[in-house]
Short mmCIF file of C-alpha atoms in Angstrom, two decimals:
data_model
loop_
_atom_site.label_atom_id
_atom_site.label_comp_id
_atom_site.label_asym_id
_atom_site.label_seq_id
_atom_site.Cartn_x
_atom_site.Cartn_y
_atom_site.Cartn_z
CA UNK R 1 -6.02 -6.34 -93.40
CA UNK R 2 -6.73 -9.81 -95.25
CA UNK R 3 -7.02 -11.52 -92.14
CA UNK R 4 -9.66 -8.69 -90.87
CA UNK R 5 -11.78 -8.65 -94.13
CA UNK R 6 -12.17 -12.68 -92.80
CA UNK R 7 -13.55 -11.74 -89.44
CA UNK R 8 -15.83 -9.28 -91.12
CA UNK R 9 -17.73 -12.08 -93.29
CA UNK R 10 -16.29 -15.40 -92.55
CA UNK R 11 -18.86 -16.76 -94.92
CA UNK R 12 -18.67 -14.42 -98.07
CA UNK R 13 -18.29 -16.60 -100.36
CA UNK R 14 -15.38 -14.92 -102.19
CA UNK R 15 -13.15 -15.76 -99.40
CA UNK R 16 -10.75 -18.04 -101.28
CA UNK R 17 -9.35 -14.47 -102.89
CA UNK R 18 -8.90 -13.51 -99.37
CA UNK R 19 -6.97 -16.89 -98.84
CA UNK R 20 -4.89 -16.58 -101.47
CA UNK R 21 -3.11 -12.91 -100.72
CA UNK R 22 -2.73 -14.48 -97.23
CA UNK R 23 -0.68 -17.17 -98.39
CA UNK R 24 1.30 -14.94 -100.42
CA UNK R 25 2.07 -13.24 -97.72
CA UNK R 26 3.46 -16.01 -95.86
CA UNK R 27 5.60 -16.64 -98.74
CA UNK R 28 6.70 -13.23 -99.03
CA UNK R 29 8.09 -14.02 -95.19
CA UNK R 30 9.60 -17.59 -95.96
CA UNK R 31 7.15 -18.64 -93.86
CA UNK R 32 6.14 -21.90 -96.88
CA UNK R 33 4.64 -24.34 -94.29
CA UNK R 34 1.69 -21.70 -93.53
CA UNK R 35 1.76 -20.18 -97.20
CA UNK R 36 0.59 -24.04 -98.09
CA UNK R 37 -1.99 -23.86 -95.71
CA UNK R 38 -3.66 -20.94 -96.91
CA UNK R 39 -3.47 -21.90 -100.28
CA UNK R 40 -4.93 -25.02 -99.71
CA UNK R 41 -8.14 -23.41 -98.17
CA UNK R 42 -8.07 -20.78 -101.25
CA UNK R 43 -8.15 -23.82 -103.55
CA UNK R 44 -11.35 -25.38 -101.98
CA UNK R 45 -13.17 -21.91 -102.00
CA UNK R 46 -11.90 -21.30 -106.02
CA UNK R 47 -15.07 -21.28 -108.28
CA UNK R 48 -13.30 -21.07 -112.03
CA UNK R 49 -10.75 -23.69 -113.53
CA UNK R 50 -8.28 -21.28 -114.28
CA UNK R 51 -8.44 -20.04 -110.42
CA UNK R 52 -8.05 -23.98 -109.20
CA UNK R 53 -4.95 -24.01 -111.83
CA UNK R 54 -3.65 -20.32 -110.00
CA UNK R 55 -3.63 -21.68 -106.81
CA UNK R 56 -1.51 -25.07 -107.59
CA UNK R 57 0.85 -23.23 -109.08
CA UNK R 58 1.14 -21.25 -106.27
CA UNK R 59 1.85 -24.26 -104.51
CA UNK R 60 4.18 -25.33 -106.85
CA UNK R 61 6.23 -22.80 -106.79
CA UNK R 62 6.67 -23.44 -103.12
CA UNK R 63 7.66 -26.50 -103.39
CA UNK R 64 10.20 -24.95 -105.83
CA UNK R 65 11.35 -22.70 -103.33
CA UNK R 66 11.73 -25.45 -100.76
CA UNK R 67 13.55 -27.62 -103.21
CA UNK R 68 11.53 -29.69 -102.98
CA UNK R 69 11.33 -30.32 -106.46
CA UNK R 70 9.53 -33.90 -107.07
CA UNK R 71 6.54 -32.54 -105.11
CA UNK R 72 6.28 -29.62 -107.40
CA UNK R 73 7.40 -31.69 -110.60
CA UNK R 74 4.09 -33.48 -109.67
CA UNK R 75 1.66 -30.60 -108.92
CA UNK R 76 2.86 -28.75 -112.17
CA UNK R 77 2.19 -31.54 -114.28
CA UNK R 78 -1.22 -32.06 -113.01
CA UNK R 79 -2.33 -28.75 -114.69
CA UNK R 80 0.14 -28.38 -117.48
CA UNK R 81 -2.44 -29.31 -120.14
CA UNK R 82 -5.81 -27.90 -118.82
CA UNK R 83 -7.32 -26.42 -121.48
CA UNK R 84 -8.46 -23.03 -119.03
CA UNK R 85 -4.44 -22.75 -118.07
CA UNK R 86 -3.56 -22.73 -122.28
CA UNK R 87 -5.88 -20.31 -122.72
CA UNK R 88 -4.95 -18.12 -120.40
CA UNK R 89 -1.23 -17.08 -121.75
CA UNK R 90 0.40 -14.99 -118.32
CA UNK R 91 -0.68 -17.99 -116.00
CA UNK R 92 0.10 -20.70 -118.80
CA UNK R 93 3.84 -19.01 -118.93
CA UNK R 94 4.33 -19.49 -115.19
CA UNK R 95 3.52 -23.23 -114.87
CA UNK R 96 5.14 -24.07 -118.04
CA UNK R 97 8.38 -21.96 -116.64
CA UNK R 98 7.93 -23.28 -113.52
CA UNK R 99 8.16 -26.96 -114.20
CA UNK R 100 10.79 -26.72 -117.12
CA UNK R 101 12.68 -25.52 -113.86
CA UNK R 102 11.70 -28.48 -112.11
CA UNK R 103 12.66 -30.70 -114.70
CA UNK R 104 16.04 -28.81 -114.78
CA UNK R 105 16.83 -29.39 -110.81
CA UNK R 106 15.64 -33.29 -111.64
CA UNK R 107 17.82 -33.15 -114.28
CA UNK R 108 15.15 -34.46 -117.23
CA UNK R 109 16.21 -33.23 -120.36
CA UNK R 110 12.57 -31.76 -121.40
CA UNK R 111 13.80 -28.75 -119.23
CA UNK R 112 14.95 -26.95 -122.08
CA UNK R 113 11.68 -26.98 -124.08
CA UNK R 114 9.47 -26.13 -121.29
CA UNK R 115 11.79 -22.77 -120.56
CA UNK R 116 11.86 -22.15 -123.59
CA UNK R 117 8.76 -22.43 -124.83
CA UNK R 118 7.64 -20.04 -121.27
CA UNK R 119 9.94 -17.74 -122.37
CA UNK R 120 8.33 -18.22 -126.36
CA UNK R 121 4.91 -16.51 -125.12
CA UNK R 122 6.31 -14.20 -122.24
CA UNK R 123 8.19 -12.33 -125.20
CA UNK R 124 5.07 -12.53 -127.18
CA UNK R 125 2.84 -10.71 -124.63
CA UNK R 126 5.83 -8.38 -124.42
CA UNK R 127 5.23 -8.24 -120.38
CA UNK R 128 9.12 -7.01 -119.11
CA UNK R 129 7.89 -8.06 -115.66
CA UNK R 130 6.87 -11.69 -116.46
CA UNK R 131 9.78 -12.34 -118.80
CA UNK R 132 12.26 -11.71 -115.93
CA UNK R 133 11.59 -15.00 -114.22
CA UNK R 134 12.50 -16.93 -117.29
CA UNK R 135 15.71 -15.14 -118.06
CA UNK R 136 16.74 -16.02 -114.45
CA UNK R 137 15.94 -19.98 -115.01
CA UNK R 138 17.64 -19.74 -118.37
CA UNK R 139 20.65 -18.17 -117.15
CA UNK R 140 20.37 -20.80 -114.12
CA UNK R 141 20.36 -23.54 -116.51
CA UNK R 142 23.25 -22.66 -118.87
CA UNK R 143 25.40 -21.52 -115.84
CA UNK R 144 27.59 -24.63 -115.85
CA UNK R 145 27.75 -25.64 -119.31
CA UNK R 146 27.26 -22.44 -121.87
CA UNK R 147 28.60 -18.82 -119.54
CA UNK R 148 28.90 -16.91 -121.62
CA UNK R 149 24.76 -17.73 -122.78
CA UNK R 150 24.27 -17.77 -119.11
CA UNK R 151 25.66 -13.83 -118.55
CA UNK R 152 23.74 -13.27 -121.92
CA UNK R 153 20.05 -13.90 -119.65
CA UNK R 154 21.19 -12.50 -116.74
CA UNK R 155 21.79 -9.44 -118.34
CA UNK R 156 18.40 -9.47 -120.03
CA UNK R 157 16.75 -10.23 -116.62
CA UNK R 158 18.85 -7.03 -115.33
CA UNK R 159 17.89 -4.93 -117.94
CA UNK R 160 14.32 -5.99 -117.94
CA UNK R 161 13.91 -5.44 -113.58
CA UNK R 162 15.34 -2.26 -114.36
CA UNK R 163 12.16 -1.01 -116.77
CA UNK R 164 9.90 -2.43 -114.46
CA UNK R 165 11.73 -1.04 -111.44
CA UNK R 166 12.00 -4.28 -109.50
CA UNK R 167 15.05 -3.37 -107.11
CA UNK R 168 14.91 -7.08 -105.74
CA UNK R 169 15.02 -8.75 -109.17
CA UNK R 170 17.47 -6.45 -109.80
CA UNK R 171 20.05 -7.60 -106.93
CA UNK R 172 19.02 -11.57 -108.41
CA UNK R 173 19.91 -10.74 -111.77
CA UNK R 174 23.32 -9.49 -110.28
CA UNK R 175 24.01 -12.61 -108.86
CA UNK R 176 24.21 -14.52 -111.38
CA UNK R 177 26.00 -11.88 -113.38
CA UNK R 178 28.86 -11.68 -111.11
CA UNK R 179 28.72 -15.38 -111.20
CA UNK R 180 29.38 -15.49 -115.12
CA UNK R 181 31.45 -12.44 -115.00
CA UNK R 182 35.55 -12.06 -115.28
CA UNK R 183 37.25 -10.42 -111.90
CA UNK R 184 37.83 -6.80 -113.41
CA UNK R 185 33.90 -6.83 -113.70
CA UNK R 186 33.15 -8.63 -110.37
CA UNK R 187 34.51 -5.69 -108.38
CA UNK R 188 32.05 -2.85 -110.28
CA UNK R 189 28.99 -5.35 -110.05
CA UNK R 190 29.41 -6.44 -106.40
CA UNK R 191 29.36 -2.26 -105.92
CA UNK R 192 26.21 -2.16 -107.65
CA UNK R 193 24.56 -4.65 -105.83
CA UNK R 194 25.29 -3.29 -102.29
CA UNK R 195 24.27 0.16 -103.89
CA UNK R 196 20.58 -1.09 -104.56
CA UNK R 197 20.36 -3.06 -101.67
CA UNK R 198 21.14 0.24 -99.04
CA UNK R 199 18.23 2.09 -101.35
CA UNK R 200 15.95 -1.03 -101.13
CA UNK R 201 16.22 -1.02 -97.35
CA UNK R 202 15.89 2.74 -97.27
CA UNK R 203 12.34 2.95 -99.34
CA UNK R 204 11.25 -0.16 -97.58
CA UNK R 205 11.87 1.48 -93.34
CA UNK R 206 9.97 4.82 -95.37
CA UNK R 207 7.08 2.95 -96.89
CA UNK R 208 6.53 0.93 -93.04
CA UNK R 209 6.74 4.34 -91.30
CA UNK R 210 4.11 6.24 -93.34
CA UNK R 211 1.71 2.91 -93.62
CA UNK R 212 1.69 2.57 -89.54
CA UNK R 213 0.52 6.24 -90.02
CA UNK R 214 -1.95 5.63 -91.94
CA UNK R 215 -3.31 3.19 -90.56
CA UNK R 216 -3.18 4.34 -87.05
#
């Protein structure tokens, strides 16, 4: 539907929103290589500073996802300290959690401060749905050194995917649960995780059926 509301106008000149969902799509697929692409051509079209900011960390987080993580080390820091981005808290929280992550995978000891300080003004806004992505770096991060800390955020980014009913962050948070967790608890989480998988699936082949109604 994105990539008809182009054909309709290809010159409206709030395309760049258009460009934007598209690339999130792609990302949504795995599909990075054309994610970047129509993030890039969001970026030119962006009007605000904020919205430029937005759209590299969009791109930043791709890199992230690729591991790539000196490319996105790079983009992060070139918007880290916009004054638009620090103003805005929600979108400031995301670059500064996703480049203390960054820092963590390059192994630069400022890691710590930037999660930290993400997770600082994602518990301020007191936005369950935001704050999950830092308890899953933070329970990344202490994995190998501090488990029992590490179990400590996983189970915080369980319990907080579970108010916002986010099945997928759900099955992440379990993953690094059973990863900090002792065998006689492996067993009852591993159940758990297949559980809300088989539902995810279910809702998901539901939700496609009645939308090619719709549409059709």
């Amino acid at each position: 539907t994105a990539t008809e509301s182009l054909k309709i106008n290809p010159n409206y000149n709030q395309n760049y929103t258009f460009y934007n969902i598209l690339g999130a799509n792609y990302q949504e697929q795995n599909d990075f290589k054309e994610a970047i692409k129509y993030y890039k051509l969001s970026y030119k079209g962006a009007t605000t500073d904020l919205g430029k900011c937005i759209i590299k960390n969009n791109i930043g987080y791709i890199h992230l996802e690729s591991k790539q993580f000196s490319k996105a080390k790079a983009i992060l820091e070139s918007i880290v300290t916009h004054d638009s981005l620090i103003a805005n808290k929600m979108n400031y929280a995301k670059v500064l959690d996703n480049l203390g992550f960054a820092y963590f995978k390059l192994n630069q000891p400022q890691a710590i401060d930037y999660l930290n300080q993400s997770l600082k003004i994602r518990d301020s806004l007191e936005n369950d749905s935001e704050s999950i992505a830092s308890y899953m770096h933070l329970s990344e991060y202490y994995q190998n050194t501090n488990p029992s800390l590490a179990k400590d955020f996983a189970q915080k980014a369980y319990n907080a995917a579970t108010k916002v009913n986010s099945p997928d962050d759900r099955i992440e948070a379990l993953k690094f649960l059973i990863n900090n967790s002792d065998t006689k608890e492996i067993k009852e989480l591993s159940q758990m995780q297949m559980s809300i998988n088989d539902s995810i699936n279910k809702v998901r082949q539901n939700s496609k059926n009645h939308f090619t109604k719709i549409k059709y």
